[in-house]
PDB file of C-alpha atoms in Angstrom:
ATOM      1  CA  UNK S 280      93.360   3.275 -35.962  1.00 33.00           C
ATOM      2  CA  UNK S 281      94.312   0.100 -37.415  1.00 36.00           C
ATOM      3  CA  UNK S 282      93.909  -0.908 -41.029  1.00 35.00           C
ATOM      4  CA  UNK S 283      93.391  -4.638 -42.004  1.00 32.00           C
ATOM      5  CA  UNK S 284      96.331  -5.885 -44.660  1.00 32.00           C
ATOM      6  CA  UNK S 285      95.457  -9.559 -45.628  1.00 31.00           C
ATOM      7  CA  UNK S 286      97.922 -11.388 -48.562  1.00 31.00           C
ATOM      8  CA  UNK S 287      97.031 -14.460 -50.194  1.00 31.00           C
ATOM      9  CA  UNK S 288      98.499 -16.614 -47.625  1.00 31.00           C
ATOM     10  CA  UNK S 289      95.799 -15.322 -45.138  1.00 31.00           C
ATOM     11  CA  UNK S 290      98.118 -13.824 -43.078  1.00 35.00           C
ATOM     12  CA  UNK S 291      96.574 -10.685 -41.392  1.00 35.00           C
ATOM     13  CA  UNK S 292      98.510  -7.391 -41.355  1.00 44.00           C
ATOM     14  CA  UNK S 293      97.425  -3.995 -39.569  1.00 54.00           C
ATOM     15  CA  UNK S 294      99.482  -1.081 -40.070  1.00 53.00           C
ATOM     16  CA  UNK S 295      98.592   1.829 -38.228  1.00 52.00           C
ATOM     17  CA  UNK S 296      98.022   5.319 -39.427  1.00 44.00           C
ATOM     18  CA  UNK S 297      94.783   7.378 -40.874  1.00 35.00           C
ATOM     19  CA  UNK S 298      93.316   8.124 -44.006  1.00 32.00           C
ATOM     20  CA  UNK S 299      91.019  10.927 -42.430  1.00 31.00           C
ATOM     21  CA  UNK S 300      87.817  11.340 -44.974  1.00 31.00           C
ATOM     22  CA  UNK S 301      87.901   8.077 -46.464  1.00 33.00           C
ATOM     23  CA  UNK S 302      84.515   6.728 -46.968  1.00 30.00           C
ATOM     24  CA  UNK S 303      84.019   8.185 -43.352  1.00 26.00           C
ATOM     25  CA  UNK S 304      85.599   4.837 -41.858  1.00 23.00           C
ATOM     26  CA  UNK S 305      89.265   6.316 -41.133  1.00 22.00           C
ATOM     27  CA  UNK S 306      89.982   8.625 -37.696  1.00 24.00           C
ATOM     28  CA  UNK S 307      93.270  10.953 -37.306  1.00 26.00           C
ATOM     29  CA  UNK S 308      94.948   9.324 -34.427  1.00 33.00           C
ATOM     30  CA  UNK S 309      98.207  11.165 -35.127  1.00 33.00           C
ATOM     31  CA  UNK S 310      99.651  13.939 -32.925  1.00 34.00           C
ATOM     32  CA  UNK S 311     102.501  16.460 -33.402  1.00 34.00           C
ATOM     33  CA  UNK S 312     105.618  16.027 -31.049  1.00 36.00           C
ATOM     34  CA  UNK S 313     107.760  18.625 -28.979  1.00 36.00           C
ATOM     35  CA  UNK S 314     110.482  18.458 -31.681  1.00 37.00           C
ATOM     36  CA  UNK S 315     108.833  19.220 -34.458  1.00 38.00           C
ATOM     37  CA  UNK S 316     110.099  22.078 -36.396  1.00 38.00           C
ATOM     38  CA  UNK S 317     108.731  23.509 -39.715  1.00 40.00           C
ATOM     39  CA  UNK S 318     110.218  25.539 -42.034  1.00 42.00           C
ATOM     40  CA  UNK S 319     108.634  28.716 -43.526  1.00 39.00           C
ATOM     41  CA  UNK S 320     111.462  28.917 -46.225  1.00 49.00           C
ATOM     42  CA  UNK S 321     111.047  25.313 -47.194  1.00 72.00           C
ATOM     43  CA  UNK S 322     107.588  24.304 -46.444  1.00 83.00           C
ATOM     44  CA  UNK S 323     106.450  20.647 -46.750  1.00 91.00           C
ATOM     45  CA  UNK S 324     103.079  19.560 -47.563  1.00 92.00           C
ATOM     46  CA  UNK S 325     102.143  15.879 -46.379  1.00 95.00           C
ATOM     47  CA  UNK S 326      98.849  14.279 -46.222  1.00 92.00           C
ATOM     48  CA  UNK S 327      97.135  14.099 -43.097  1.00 88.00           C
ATOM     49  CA  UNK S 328      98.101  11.023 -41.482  1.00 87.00           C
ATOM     50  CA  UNK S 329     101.744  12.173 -40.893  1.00 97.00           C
ATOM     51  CA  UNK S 330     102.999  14.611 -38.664  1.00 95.00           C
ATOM     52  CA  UNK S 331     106.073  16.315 -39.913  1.00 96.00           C
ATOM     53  CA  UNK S 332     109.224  16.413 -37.601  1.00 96.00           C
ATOM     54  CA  UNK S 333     111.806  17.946 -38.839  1.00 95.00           C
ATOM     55  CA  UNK S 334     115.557  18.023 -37.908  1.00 94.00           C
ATOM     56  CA  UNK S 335     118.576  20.353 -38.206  1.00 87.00           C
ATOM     57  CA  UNK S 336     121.028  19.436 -40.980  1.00 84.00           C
ATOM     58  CA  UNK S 337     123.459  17.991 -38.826  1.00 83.00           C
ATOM     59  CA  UNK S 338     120.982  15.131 -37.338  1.00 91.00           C
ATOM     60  CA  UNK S 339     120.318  11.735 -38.675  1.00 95.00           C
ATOM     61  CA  UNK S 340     116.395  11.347 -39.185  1.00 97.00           C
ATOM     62  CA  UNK S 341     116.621   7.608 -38.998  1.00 98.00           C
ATOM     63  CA  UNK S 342     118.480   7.158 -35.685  1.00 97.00           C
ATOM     64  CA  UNK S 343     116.366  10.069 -34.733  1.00 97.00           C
ATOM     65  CA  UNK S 344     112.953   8.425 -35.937  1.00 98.00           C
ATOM     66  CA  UNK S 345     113.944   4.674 -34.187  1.00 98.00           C
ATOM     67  CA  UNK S 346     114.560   6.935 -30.901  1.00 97.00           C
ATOM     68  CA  UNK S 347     111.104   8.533 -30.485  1.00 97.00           C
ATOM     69  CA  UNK S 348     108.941   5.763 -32.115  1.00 97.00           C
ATOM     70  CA  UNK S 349     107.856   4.545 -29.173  1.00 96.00           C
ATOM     71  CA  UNK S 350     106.156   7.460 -28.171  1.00 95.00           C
ATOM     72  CA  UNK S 351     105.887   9.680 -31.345  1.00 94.00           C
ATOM     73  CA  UNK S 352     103.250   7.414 -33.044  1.00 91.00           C
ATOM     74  CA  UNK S 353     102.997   6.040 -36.238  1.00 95.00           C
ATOM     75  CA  UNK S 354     103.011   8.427 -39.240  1.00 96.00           C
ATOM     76  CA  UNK S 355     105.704  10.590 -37.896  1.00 97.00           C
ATOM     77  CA  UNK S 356     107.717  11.468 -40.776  1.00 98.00           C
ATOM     78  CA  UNK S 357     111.085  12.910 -39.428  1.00 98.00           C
ATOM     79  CA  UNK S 358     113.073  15.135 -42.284  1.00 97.00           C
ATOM     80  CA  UNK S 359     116.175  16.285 -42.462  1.00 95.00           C
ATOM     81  CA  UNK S 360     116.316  19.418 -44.539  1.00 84.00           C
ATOM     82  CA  UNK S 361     119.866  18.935 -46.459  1.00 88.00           C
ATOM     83  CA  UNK S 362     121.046  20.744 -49.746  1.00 85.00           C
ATOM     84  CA  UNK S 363     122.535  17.521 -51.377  1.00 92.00           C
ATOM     85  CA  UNK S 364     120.247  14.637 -50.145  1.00 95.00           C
ATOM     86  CA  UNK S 365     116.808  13.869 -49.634  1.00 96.00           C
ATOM     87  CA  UNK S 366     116.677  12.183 -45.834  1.00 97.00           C
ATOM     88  CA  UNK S 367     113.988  11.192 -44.150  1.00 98.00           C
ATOM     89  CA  UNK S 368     112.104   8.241 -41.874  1.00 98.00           C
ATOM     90  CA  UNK S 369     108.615   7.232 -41.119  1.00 98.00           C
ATOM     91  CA  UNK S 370     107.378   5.141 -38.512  1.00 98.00           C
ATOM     92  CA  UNK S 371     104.839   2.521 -38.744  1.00 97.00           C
ATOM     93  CA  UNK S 372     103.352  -0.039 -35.936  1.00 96.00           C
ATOM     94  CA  UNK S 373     102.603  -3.374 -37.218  1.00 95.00           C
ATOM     95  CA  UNK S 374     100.005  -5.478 -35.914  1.00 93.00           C
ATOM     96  CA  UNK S 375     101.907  -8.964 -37.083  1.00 94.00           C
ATOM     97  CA  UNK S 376     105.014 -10.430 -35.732  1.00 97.00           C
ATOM     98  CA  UNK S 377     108.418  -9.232 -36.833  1.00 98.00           C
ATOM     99  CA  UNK S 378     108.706 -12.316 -38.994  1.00 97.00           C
ATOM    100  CA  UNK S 379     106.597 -11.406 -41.373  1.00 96.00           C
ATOM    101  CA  UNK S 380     106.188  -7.234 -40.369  1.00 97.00           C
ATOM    102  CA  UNK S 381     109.616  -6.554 -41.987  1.00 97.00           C
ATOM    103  CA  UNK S 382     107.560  -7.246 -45.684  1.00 98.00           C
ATOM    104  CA  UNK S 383     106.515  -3.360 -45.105  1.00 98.00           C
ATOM    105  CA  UNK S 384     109.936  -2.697 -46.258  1.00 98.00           C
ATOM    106  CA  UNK S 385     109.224  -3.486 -49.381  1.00 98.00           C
ATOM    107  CA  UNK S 386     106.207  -1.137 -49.593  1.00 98.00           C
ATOM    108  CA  UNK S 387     108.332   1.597 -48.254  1.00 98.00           C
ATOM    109  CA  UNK S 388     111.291   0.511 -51.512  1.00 98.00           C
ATOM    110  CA  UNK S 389     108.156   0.803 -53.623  1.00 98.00           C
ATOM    111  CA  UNK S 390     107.037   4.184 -52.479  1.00 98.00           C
ATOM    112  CA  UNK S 391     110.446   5.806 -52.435  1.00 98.00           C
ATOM    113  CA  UNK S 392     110.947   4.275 -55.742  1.00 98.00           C
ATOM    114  CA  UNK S 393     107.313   5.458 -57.319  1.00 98.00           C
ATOM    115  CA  UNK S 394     108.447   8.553 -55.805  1.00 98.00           C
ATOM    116  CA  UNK S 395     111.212   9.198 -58.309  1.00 97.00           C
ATOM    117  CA  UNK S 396     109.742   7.902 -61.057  1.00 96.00           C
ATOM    118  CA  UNK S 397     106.838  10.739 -60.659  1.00 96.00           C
ATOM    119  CA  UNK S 398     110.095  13.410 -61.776  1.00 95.00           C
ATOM    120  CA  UNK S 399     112.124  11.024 -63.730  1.00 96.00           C
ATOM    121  CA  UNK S 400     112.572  12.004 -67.494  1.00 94.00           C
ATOM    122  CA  UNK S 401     110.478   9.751 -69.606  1.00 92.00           C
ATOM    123  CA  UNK S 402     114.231   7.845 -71.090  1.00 91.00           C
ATOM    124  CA  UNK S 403     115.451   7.005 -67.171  1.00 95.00           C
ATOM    125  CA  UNK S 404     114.734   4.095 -65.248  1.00 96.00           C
ATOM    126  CA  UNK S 405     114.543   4.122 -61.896  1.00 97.00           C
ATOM    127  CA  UNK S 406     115.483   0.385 -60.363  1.00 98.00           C
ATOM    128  CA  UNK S 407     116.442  -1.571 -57.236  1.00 98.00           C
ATOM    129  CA  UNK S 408     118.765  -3.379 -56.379  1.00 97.00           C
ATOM    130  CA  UNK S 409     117.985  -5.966 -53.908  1.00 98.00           C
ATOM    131  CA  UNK S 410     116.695  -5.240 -51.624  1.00 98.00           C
ATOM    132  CA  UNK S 411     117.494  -2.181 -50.548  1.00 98.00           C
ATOM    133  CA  UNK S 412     119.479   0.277 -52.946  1.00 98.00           C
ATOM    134  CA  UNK S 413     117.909   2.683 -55.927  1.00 98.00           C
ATOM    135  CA  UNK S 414     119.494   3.168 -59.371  1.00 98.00           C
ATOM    136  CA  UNK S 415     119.027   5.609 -61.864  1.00 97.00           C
ATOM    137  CA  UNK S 416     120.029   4.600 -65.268  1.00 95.00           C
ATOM    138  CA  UNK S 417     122.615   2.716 -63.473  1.00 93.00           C
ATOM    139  CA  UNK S 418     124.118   5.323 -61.188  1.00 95.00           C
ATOM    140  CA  UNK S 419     123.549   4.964 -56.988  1.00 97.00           C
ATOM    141  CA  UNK S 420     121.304   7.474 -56.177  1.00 97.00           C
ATOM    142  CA  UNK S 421     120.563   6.464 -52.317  1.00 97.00           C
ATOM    143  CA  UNK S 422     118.318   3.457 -50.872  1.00 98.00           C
ATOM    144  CA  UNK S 423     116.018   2.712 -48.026  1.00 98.00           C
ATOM    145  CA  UNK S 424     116.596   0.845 -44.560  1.00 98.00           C
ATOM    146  CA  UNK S 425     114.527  -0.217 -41.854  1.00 98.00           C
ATOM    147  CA  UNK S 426     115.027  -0.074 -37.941  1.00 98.00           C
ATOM    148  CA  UNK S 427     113.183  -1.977 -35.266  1.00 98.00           C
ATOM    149  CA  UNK S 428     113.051  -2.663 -31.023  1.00 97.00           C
ATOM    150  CA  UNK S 429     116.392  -4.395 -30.388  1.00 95.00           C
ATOM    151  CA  UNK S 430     114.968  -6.249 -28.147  1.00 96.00           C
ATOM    152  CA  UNK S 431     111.765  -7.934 -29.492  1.00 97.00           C
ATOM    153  CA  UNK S 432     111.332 -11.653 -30.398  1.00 97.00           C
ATOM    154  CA  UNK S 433     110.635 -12.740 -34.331  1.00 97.00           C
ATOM    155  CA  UNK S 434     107.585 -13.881 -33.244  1.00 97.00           C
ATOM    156  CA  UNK S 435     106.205 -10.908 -31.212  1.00 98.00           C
ATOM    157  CA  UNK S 436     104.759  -7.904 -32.388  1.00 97.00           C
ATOM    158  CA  UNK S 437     107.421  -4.949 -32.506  1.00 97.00           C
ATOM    159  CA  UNK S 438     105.901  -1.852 -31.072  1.00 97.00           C
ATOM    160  CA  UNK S 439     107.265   0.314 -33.778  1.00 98.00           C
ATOM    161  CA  UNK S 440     109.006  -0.477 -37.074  1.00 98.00           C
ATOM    162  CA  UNK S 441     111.109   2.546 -38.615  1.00 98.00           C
ATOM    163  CA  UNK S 442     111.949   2.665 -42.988  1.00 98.00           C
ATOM    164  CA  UNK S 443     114.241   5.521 -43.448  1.00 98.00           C
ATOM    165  CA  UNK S 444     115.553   6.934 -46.660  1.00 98.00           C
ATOM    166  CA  UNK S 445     118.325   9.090 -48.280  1.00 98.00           C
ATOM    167  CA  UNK S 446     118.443   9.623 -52.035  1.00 98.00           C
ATOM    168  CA  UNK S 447     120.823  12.038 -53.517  1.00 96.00           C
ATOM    169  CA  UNK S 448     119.549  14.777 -54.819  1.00 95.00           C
ATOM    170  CA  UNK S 449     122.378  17.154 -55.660  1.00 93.00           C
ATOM    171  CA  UNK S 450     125.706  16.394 -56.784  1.00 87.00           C
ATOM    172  CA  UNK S 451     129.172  17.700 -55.301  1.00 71.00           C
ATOM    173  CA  UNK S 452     130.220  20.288 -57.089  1.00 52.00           C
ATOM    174  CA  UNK S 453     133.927  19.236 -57.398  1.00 57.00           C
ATOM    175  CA  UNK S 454     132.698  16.042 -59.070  1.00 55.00           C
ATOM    176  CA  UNK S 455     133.526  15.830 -62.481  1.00 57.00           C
ATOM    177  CA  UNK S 456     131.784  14.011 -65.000  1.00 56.00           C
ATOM    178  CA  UNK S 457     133.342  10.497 -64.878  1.00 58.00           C
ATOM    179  CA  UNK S 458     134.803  10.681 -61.165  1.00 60.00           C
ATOM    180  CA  UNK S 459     132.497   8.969 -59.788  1.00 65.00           C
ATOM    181  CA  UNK S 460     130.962   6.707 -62.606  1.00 68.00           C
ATOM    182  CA  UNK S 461     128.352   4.611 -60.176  1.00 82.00           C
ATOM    183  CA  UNK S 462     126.771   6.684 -58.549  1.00 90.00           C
ATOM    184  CA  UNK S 463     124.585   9.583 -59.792  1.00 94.00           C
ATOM    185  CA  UNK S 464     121.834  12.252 -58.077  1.00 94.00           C
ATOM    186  CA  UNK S 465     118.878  13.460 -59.489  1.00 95.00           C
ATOM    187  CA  UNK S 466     120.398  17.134 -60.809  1.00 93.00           C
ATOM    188  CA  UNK S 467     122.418  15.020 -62.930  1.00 93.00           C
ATOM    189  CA  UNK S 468     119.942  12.738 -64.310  1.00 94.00           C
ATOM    190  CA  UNK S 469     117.512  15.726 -64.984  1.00 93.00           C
ATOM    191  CA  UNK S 470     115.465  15.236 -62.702  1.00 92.00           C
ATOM    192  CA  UNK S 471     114.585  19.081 -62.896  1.00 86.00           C
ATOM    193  CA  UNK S 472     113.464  20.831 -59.816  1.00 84.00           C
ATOM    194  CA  UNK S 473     112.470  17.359 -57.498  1.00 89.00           C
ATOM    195  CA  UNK S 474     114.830  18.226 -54.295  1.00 92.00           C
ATOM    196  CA  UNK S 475     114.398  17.106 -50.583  1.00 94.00           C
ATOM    197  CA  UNK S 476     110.907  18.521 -50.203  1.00 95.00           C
ATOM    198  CA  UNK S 477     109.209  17.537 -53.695  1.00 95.00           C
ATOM    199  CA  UNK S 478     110.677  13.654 -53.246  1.00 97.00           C
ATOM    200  CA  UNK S 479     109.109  13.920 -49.355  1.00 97.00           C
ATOM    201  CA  UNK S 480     106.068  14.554 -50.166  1.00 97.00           C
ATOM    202  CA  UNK S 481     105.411  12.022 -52.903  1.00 97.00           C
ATOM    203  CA  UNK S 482     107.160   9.235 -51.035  1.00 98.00           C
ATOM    204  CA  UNK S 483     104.476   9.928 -48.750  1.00 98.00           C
ATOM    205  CA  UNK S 484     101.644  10.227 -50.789  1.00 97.00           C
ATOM    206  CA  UNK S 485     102.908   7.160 -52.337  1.00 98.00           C
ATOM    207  CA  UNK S 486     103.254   4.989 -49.027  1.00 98.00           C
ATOM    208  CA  UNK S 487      99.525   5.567 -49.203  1.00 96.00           C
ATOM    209  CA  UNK S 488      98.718   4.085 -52.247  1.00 97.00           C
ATOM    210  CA  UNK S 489     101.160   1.139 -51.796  1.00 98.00           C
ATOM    211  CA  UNK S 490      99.726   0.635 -48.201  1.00 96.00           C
ATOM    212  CA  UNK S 491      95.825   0.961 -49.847  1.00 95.00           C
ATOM    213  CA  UNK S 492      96.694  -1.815 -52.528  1.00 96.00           C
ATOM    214  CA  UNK S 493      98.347  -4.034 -49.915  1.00 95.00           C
ATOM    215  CA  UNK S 494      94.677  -3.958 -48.162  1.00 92.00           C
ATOM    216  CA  UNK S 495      92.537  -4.317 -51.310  1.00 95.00           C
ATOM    217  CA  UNK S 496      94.631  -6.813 -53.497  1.00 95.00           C
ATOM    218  CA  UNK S 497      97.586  -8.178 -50.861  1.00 95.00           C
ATOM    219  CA  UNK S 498     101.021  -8.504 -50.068  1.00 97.00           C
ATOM    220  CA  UNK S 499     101.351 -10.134 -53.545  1.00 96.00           C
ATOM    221  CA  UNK S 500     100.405  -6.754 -55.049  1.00 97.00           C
ATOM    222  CA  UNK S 501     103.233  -4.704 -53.573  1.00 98.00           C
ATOM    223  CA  UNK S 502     105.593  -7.811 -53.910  1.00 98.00           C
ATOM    224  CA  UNK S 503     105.042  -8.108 -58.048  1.00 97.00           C
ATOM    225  CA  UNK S 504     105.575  -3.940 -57.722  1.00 98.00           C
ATOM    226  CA  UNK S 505     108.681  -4.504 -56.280  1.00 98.00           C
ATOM    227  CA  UNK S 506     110.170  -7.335 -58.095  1.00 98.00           C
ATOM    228  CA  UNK S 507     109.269  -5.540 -61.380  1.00 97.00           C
ATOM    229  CA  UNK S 508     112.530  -2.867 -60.781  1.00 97.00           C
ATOM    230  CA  UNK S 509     114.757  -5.670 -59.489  1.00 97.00           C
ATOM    231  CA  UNK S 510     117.271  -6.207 -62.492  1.00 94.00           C
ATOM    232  CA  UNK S 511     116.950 -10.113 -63.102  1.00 88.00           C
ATOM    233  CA  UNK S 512     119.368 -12.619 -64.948  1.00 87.00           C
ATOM    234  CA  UNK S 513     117.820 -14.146 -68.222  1.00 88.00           C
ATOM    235  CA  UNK S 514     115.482 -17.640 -67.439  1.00 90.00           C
ATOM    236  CA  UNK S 515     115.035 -16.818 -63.543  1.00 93.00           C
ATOM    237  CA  UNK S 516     111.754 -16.161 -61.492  1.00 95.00           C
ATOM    238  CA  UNK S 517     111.965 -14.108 -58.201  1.00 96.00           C
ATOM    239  CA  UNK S 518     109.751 -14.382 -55.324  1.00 97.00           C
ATOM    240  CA  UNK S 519     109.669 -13.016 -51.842  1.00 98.00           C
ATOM    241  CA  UNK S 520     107.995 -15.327 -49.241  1.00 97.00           C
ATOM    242  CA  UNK S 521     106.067 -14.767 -46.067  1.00 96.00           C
ATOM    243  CA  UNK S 522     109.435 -13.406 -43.841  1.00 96.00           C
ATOM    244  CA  UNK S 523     110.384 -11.157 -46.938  1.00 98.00           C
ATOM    245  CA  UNK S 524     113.339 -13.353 -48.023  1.00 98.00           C
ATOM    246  CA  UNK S 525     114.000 -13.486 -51.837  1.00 98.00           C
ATOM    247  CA  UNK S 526     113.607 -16.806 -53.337  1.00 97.00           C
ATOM    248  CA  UNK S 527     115.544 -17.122 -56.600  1.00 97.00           C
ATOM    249  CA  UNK S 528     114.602 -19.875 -59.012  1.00 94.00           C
ATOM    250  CA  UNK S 529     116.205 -20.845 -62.868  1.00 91.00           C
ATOM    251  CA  UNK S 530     113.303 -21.924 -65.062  1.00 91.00           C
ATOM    252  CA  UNK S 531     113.560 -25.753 -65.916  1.00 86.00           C
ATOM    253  CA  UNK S 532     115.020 -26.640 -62.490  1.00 89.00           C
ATOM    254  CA  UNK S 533     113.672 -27.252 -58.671  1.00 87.00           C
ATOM    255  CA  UNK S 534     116.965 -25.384 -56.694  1.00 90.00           C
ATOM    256  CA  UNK S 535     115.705 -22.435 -55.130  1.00 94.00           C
ATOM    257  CA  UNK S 536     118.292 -19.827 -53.659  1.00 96.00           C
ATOM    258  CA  UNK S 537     117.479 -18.025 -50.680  1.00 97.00           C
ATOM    259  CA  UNK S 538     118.594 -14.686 -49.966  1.00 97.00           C
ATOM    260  CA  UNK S 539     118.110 -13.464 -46.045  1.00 98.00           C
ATOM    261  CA  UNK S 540     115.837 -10.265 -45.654  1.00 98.00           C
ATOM    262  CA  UNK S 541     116.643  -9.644 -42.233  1.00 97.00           C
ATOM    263  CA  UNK S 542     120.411 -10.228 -42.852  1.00 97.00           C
ATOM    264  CA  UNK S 543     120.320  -7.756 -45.542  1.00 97.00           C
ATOM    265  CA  UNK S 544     118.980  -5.513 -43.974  1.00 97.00           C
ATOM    266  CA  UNK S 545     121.748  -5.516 -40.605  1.00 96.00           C
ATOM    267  CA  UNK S 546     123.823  -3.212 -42.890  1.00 96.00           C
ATOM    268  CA  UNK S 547     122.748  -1.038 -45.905  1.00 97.00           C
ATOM    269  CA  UNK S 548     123.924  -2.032 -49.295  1.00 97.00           C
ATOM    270  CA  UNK S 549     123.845   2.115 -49.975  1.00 98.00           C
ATOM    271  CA  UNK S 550     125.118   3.738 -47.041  1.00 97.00           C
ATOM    272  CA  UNK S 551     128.683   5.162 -46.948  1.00 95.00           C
ATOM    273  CA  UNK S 552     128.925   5.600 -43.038  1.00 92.00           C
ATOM    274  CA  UNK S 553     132.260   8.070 -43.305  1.00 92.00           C
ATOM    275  CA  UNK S 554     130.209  10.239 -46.002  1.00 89.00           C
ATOM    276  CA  UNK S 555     126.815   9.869 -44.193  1.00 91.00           C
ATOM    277  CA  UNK S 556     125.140   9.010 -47.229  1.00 93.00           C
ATOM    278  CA  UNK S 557     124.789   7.332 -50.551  1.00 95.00           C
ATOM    279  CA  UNK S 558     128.424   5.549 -51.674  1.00 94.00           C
ATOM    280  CA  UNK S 559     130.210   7.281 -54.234  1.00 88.00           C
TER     281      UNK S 559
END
């Protein structure tokens, strides 16, 4: 099932994955895969277009999500049930050419991001740094990334794109206050009860709602979302154009500074690859 996306540049977008019930127009055309493994301990409720895979604690659910996308589907949500870090990946198949597909990126930062803010304590703010790591208060909490085919063209439609996640939920216990003074987790910022399974399920729920507003009201909808929890410098005006780059203006002048989406995204601003998660 295929939903129509259309920004204010008239450039069409179809993302696909189902929104069974809805005014009787939407179809499930998700299915469950051989891997998938549930937890009765730990269970995880997600609406009905995903299919829950989950993972033992020693996998990686992104390089595990960018493996099976080409058969799993979209709205396979692939979860990695962890004590210290919410970790998960969802895949979605575009119907627009890479180019301009990567822009669901920034729907997925605005999920993850809503996500949070559903738990956060009414004094934190929950930000991004462009374009692809989350603060709290100031403190690295994790970030989002996005995998797709190797191979394909920029102007061909990928078969699959992948946005994976990790946000910190728990800190190390040997970490003392101060060790570590930029980065943070959401025990620490009081983020009560929200672990792996309670952020999971509203990034989810979320993705929805970003994905539904993208339809009704265009890309520009998610793009003003996102730039709102981008931390700007004073007399500047931020845009993101049709490939998803940033475009960086100072008010009273005509230079424009680009900054490269796809080049961003080669290597995550977030990830500590010796740690396997958020930078300390």
């Amino acid at each position: 099932m295929r939903r129509r996306l259309t920004d204010s540049r008239h450039c069409c977008t179809s993302y696909r994955y189902s929104l069974s019930g809805r005014k009787g127009k939407w179809r499930t055309a998700l299915r469950s895969t051989p891997t998938s493994h549930v937890s009765l301990a730990e269970p995880i409720q997600l609406p009905p277009p995903f299919t829950l895979v989950r993972l033992r604690e020693s996998k990686d659910a992104f390089a595990d999500a960018c493996r099976i996308a080409p058969k799993s589907g979209a709205g396979t949500l692939v979860y990695v049930g962890r004590f210290d870090l919410a970790e998960f990946a969802v895949v979605l198949e575009p119907g627009e050419p890479l180019r301009t597909a990567r822009r669901a990126f920034y729907a997925g930062m605005v999920a993850l991001t809503d996500a949070l803010r559903a738990y956060a304590p009414p004094n934190k703010t929950v930000t991004i740094g462009w374009p692809d790591a989350v603060e709290i208060d100031g403190g690295l909490v994790g970030g989002g990334r996005m995998g797709w085919p190797s191979s394909v063209r920029e102007a061909a439609r990928p078969a699959w794109l992948v946005f994976g996640a990790m946000i910190r939920t728990v800190a190390m216990a040997d970490q003392g206050p101060g060790i570590h003074p930029l980065a943070s987790a959401l025990d620490e910022e009081g983020f009560g009860e929200a672990g792996a399974a309670e952020v999971t399920e509203s990034f989810a729920r979320h993705l929805m709602r970003v994905f539904d507003s993208w339809q009704v009201d265009g890309f520009d909808s998610v793009a003003r979302d996102y730039l709102s929890r981008v931390p700007r410098e004073r007399r500047t005006v931020l845009r993101i154009d049709e490939s998803g780059d940033l475009l960086t203006r100072r008010v009273g002048t005509d230079r424009v500074e680009r900054s490269e989406l796809v080049k961003a995204l080669a290597k995550p601003s977030w990830l500590d690859p010796k740690l396997g998660g958020p930078r300390l």
